[in-house]
Coordinates of C-alpha atoms and ligand atoms in Angstrom, one line a residue:
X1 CA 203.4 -90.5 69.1
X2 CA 206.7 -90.5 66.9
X3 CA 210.3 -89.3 68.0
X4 CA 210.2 -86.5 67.0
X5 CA 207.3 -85.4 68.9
X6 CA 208.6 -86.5 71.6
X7 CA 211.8 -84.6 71.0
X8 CA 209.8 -81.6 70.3
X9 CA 208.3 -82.4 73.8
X10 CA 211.5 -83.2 75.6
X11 CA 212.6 -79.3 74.1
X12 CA 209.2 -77.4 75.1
X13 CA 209.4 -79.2 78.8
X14 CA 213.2 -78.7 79.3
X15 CA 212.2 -74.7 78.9
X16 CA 208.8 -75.1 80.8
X17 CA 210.3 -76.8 83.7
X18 CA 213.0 -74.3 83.7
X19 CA 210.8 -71.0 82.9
X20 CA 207.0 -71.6 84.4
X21 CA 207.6 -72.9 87.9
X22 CA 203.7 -72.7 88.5
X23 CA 203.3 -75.9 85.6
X24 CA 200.8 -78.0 87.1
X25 CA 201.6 -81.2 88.9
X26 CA 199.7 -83.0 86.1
X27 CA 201.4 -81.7 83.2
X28 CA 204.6 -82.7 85.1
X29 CA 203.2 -86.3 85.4
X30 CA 201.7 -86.1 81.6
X31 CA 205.4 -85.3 80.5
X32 CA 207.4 -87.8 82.7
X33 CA 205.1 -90.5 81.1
X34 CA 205.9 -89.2 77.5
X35 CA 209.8 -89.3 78.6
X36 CA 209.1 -92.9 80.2
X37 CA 210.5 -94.4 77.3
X38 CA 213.7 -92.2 77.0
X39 CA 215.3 -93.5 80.3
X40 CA 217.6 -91.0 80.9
X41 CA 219.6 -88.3 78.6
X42 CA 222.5 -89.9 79.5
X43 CA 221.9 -92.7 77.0
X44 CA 222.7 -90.1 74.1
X45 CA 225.7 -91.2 72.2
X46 CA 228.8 -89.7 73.1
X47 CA 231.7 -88.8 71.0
X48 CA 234.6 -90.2 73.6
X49 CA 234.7 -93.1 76.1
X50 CA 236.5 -92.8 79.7
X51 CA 238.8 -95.5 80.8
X52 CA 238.2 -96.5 84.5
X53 CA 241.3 -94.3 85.4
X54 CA 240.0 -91.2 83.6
X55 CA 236.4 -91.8 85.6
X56 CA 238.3 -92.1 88.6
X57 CA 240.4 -88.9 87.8
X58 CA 237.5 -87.4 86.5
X59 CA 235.6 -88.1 89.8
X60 CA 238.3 -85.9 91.6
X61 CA 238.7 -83.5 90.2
X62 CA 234.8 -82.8 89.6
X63 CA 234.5 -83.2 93.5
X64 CA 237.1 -81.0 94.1
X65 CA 235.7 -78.6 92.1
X66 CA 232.7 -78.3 94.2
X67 CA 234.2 -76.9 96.9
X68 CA 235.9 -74.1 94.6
X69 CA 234.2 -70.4 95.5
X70 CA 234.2 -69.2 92.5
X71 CA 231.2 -71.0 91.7
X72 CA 229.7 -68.6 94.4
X73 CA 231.6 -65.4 92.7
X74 CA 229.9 -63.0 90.8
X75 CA 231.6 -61.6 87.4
X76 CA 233.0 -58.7 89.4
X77 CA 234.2 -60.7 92.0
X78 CA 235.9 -63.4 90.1
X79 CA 238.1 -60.5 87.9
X80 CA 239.0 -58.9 90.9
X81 CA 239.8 -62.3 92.7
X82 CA 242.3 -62.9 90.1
X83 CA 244.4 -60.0 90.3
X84 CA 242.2 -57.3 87.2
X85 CA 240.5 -54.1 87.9
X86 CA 237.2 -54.0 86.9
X87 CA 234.5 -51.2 85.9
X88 CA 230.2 -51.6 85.4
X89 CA 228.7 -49.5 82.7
X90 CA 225.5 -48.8 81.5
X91 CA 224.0 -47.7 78.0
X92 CA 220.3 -47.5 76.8
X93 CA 219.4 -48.1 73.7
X94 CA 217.4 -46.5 70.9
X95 CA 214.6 -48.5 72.5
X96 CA 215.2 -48.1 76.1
X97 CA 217.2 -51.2 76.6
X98 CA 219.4 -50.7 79.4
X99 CA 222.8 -53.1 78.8
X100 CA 225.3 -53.5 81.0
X101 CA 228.7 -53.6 79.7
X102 CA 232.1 -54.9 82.1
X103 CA 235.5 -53.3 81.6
X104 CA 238.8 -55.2 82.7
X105 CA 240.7 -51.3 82.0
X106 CA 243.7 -51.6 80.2
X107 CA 246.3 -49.2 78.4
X108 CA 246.6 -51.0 75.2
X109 CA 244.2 -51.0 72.3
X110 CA 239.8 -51.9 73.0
X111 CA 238.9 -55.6 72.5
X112 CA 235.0 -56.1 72.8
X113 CA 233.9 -59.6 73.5
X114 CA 230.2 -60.6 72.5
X115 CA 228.7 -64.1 74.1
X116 CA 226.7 -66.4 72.8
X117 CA 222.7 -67.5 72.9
X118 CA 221.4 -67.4 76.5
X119 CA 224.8 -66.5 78.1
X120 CA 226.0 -63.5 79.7
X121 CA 229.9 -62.0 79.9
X122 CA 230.9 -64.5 82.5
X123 CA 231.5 -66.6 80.1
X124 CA 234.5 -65.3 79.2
X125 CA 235.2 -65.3 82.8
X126 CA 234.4 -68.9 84.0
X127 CA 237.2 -71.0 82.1
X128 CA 239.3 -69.8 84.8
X129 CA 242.3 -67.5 84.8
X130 CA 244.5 -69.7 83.4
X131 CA 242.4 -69.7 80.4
X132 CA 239.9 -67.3 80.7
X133 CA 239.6 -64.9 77.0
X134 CA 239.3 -62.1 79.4
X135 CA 242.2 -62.8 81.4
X136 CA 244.4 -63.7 78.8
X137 CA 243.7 -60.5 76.7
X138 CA 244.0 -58.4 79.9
X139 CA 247.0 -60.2 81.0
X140 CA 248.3 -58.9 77.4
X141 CA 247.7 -55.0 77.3
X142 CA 244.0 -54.6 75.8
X143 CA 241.3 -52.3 77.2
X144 CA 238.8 -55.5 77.7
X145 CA 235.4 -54.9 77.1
X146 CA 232.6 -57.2 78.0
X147 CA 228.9 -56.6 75.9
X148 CA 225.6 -58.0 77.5
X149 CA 222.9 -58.5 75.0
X150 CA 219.5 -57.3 75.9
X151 CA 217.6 -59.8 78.0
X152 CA 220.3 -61.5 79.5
X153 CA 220.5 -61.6 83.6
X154 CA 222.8 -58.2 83.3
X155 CA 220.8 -56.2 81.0
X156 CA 217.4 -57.0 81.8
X157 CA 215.8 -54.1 82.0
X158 CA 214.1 -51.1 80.1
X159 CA 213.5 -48.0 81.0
X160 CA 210.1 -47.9 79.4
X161 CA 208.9 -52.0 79.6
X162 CA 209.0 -54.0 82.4
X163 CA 211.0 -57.4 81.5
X164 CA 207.5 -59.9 83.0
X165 CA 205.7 -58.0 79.6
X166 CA 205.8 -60.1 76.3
X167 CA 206.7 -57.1 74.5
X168 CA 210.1 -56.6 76.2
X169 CA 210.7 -60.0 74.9
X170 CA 209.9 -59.3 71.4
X171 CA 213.1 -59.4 70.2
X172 CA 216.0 -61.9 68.2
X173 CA 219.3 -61.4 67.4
X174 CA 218.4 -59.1 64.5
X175 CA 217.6 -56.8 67.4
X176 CA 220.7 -57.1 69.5
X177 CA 222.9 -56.5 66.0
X178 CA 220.8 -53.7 65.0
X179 CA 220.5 -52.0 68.4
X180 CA 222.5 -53.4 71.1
X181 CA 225.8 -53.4 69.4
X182 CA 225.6 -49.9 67.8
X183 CA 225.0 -48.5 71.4
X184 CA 227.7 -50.5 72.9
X185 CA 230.5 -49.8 70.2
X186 CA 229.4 -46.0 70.3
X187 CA 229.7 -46.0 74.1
X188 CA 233.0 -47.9 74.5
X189 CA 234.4 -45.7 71.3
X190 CA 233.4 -42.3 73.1
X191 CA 234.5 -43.2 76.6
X192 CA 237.8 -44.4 75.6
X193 CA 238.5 -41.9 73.0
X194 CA 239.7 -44.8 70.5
X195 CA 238.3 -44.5 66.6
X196 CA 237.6 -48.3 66.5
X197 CA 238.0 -51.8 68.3
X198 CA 238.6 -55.4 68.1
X199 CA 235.3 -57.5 68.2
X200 CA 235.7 -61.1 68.9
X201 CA 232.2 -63.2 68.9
X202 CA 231.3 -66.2 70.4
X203 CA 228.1 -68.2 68.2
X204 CA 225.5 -65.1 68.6
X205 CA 227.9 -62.7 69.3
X206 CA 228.9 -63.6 65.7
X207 CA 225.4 -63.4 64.2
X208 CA 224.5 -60.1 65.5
X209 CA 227.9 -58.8 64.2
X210 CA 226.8 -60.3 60.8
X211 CA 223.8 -58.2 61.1
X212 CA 225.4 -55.0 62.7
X213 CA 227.9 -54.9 59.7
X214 CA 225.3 -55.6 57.0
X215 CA 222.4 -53.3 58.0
X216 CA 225.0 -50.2 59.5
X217 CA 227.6 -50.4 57.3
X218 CA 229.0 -47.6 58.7
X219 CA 230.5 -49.5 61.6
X220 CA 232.4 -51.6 59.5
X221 CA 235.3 -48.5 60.1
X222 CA 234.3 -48.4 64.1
X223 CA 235.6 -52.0 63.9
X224 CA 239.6 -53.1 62.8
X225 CA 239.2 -56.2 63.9
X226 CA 236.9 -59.3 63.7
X227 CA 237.4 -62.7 65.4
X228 CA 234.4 -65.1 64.7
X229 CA 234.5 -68.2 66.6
X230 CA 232.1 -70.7 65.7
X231 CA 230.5 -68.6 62.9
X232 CA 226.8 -68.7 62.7
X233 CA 224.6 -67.5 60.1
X234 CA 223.4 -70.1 57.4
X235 CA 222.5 -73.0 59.4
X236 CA 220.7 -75.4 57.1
X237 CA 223.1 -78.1 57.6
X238 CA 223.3 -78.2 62.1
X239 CA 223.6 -81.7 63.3
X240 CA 222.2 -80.8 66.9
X241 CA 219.4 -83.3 66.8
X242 CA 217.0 -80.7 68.6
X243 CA 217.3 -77.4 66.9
X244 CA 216.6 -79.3 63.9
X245 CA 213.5 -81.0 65.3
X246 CA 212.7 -77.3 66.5
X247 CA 213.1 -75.9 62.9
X248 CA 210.9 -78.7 61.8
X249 CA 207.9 -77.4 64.7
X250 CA 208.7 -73.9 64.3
X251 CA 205.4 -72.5 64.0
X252 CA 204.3 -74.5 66.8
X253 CA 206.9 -74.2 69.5
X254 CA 206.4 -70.8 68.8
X255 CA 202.8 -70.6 69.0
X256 CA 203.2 -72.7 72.2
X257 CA 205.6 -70.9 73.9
X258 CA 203.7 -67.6 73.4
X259 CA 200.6 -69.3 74.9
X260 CA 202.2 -70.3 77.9
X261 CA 203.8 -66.7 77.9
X262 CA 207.5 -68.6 77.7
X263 CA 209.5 -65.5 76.8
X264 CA 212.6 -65.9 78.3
X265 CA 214.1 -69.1 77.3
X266 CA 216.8 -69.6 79.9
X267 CA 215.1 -67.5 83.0
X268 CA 218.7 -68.3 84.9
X269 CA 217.4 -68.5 88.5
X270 CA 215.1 -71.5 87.8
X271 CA 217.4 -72.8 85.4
X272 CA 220.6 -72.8 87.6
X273 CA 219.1 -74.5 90.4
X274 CA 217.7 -77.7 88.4
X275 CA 220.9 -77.3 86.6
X276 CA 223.3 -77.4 89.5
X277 CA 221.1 -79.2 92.3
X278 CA 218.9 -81.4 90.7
X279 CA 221.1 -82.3 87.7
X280 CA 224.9 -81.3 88.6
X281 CA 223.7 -82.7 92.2
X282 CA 226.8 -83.7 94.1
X283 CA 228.4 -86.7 92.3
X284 CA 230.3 -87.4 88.8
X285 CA 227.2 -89.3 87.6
X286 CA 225.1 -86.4 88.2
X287 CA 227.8 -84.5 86.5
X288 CA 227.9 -86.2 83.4
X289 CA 224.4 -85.8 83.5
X290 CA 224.2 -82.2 83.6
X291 CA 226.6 -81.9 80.8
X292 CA 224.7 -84.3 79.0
X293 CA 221.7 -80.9 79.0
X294 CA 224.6 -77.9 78.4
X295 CA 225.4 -81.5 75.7
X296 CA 222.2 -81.1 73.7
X297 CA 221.9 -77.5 73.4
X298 CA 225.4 -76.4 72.3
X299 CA 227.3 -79.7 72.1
X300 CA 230.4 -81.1 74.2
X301 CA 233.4 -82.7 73.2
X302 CA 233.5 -85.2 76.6
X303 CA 237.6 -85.4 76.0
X304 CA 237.6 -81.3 76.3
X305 CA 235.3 -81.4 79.8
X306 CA 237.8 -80.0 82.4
X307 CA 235.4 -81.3 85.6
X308 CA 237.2 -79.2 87.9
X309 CA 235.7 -76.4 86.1
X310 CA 232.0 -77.6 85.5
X311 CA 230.3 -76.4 88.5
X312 CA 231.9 -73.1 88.3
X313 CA 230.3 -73.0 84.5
X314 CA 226.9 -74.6 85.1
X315 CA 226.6 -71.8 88.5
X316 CA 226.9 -69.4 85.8
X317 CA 225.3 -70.2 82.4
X318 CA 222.6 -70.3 81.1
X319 CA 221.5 -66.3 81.3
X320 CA 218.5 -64.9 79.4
X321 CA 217.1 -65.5 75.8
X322 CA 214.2 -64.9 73.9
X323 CA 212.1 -67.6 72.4
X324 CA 212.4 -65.3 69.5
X325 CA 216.0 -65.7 69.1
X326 CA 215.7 -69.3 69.3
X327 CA 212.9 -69.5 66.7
X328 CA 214.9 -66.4 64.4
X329 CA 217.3 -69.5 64.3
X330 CA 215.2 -72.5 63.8
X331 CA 214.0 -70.3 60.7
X332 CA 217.5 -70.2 59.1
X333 CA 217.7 -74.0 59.7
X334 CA 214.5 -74.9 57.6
X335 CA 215.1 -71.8 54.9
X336 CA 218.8 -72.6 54.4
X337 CA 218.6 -68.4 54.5
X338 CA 220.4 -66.1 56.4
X339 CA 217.7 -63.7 56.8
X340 CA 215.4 -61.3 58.7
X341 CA 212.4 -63.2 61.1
X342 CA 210.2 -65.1 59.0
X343 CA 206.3 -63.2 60.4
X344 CA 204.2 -65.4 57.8
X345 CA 203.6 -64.0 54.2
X346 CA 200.9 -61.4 55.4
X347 CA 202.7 -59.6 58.1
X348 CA 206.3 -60.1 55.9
X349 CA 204.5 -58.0 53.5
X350 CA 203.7 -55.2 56.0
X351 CA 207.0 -55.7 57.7
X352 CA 209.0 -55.7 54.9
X353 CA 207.2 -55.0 51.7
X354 CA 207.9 -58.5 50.0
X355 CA 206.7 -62.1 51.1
X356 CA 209.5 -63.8 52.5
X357 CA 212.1 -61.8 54.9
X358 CA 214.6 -60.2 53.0
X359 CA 218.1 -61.8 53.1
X360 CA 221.0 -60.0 55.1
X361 CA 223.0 -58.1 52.7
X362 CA 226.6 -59.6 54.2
X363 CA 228.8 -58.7 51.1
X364 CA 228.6 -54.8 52.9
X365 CA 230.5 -56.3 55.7
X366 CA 234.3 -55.1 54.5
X367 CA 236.0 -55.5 58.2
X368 CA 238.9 -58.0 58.3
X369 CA 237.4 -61.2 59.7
X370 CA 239.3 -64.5 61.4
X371 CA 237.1 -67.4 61.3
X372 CA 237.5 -70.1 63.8
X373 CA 235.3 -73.0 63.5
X374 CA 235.3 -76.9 64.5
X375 CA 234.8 -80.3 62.2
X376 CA 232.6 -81.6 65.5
X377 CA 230.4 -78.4 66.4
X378 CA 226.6 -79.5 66.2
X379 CA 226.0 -75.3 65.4
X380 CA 228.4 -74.2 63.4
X381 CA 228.5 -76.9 60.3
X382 CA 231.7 -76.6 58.5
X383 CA 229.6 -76.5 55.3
X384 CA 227.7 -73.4 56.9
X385 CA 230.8 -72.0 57.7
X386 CA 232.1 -72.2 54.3
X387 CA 229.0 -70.3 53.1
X388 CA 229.7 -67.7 55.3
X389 CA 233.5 -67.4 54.3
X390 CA 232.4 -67.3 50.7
X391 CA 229.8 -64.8 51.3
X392 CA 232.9 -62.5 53.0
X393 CA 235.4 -60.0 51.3
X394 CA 237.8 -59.9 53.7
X395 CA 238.2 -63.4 55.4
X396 CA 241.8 -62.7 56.5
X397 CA 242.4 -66.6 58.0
X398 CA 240.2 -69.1 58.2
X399 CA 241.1 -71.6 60.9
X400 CA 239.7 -75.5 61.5
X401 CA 240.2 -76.8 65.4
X402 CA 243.1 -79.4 65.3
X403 CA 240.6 -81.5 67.1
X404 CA 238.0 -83.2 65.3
X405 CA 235.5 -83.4 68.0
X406 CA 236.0 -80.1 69.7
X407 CA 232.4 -78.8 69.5
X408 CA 230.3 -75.2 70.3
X409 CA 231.0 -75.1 74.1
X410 CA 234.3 -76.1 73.5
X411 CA 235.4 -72.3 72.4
X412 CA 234.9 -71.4 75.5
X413 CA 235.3 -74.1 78.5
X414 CA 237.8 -76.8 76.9
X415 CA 240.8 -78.1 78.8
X416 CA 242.6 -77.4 76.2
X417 CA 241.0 -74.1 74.8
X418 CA 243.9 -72.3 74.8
X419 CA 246.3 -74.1 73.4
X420 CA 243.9 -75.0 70.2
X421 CA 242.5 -71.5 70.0
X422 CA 243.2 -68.9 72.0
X423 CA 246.8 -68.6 71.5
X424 CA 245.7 -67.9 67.7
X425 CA 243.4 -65.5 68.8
X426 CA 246.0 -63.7 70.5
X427 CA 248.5 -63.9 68.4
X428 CA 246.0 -62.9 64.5
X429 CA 244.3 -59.7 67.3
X430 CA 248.6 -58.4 68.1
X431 CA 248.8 -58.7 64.1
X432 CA 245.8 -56.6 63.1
X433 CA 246.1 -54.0 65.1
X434 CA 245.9 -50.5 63.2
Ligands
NAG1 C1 245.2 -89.8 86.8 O1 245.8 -89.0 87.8 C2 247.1 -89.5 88.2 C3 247.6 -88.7 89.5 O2 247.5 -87.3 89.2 C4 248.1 -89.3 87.0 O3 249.4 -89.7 87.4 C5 247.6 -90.1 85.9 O4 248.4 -89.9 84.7 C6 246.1 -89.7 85.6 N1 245.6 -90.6 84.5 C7 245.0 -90.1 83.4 C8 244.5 -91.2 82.5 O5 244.8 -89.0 83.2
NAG2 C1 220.6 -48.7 84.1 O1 220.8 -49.7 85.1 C2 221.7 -49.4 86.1 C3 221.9 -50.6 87.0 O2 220.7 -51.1 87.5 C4 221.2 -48.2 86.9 O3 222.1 -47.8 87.9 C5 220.9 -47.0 85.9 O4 220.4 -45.9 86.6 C6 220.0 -47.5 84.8 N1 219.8 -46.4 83.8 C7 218.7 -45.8 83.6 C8 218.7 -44.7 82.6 O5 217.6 -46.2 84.1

């Protein structure tokens, strides 16, 4: 068996484990002889090296982060905690999704935060106050607005599917910027009375703006604003080792995960606990561990980890995702393409009257966009990036991280998040306000 099967194997399980909890015991000893030779993830290179006095600080404040509540605290509870109002709102959409969206109320001007792949609004949230988007852009004025794409733990329902059937899961990103954010926009635009709003994306949340803005160009007046942080669209040249072994087995993975009826990619219950028990455990070893997962999936710069924080963060991500997102990506990675799902040349030409997916047609999107993107993030290439600023009419700045390794988690948990990026943010959002 070569590497990258077993890569592809260490991907499929990682899911399995996390979404099939009735996997027999003898798969489970099948795959821990396949991983046998692999050790441990932990032997992964790593793009920084503690001294003894940084483990040992590390250590402490890691442990003393384990005793913090707010890894207990629900969204709700942690804005209130520190000090903001907050408000739960629903919308369905077009196809009976029902999304949730969180409101921090404020009297200024509507900023509308979008998460990333298999996370949820908390994650604006679990930085902590001090650094917290959310916070900060409340602390300043704005009417904050929190989206949930469908599928995630806070919109997972429909009023006309049940979320255990596949097709509630028969969705990507295309979906969410087609659908989801046309509903939410609409709804936060009619109950505030505003004629447009600030939209700052996270990864995904810049995807499906991509594709809100290219295939309804009409809401490229419902938004004054765009903030794209870690920009992903073309993705042929992503260093993270397995979405590129993914894109290599897309067909497969696919075809296996339907099998096995893997829809939901990050099912979070299952997910939290091995994340958080088995993996973030009690110790700094175990820690480092964990990270080394959240590490392979979106990428961590270790100088950037702020340990008091990671339990908080790991009690609260992953949320929901489709394997279809997932593989909607893996496509762009092999195609080089930023275009609509790739069904196979016979149902392409049903679906969309040619054989291959047509492309998305971004040079519609006219809304003033800030581009934030990092040197070391495994997701967002800086050569993809530059495809996507070149692709855009209105690129109004077009910011590299002053760190070289700060990677795709980073724009939301590092230490130093706000000081590299969010100040920018808040300062480019006060600048382009109508
Ligand atoms: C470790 O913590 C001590 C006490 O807070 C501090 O004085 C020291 O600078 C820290 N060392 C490093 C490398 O961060
Ligand atoms: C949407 O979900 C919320 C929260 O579960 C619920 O209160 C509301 O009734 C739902 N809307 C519809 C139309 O089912």
């Amino acid at each position: 068996m070569s590497f990258k099967h077993l890569l592809v194997i260490i991907f499929i399980t990682n899911y399995i484990r996390v979404c099939k909890s009735d996997v027999t015991s003898e798969i489970e000893s099948l795959i821990s002889s396949l991983l046998e030779p692999f050790e441990s993830l932990s032997s992964l290179p790593r793009n920084y090296v503690f001294t003894e006095e940084e483990i040992y600080n590390n250590t402490q404040d890691y442990l003393a982060g384990l005793v913090n509540e707010d890894i207990y605290l629900s969204g709700p509870q942690l804005i209130q905690k520190y000090g903001y109002d907050y408000e739960e709102h629903h919308v369905i959409t077009t196809d009976g999704y029902n999304l949730s969206l969180y409101r921090i109320p404020g009297n200024g001007r509507v900023v509308f935060l979008m998460h990333g792949l298999t996370s949820s609004f908390v994650d604006w949230l679990t930085a902590g106050p001090e650094k917290g988007l959310a916070y900060l852009l409340a602390a300043a004025g704005y009417d904050v607005w929190m989206g949930n794409a469908r599928g995630n733990t806070y919109s997972k329902q429909n009023i006309l599917l049940s979320s255990s059937d596949s097709e509630f899961w028969d969705f990507s990103w295309d979906e969410i910027g087609r659908l989801d954010l046309p509903a939410m926009i609409d709804y936060v635009l009619d109950t505030t009375g505003q004629s447009s709003l600030t939209y700052v994306g996270h990864s995904q949340g810049t995807t499906a703006f991509f594709v809100l803005c290219s295939e309804k160009p009409e809401y490229n007046d419902k938004i004054n604003f765009m903030v794209a942080l870690s920009a992903v669209a073309w993705m042929k040249h992503v260093t993270n080792p397995l979405i590129q072994i993914a894109a290599q087995f897309d067909d497969v993975l696919y075809a296996v995960g339907k099998a096995l009826g893997l829809n939901d990619i990050a099912a979070d219950d299952d997910l939290k606990k091995i994340l958080t028990l088995t993996l973030c455990g009690d110790s700094f070893l175990a820690s480092t561990i964990c990270s080394n997962v959240e590490f392979l999936i979106c990428g961590f710069d270790f100088s950037q980890i702020d340990y008091k924080q990671t339990p908080v963060i790991f009690n609260h991500t992953p949320s929901g995702s489709s394997l279809k997102q997932l593989m909607h990506y893996a496509q762009l990675v092999l195609s080089g393409y930023f275009r609509k799902f790739d069904y196979g040349t016979s149902l392409n030409l049903i679906t969309y009257g040619s054989s291959t997916p047509p492309s998305y047609a971004v040079d519609k999107i006219t809304v003033p966009t800030a581009i934030f993107y990092s040197y070391g993030d495994w997701l967002a290439n800086p050569i993809d990036v530059e495809e996507i600023r070149s692709n855009l009419k209105n690129v109004v700045d077009y910011y590299q991280v002053g760190l070289l390794t700060f990677n795709h988690g980073d724009f939301l948990w590092a230490k130093d998040v706000k000081t590299l990026v969010y100040d920018r943010v808040l300062t480019l959002i006060a600048e382009n306000q109508p």
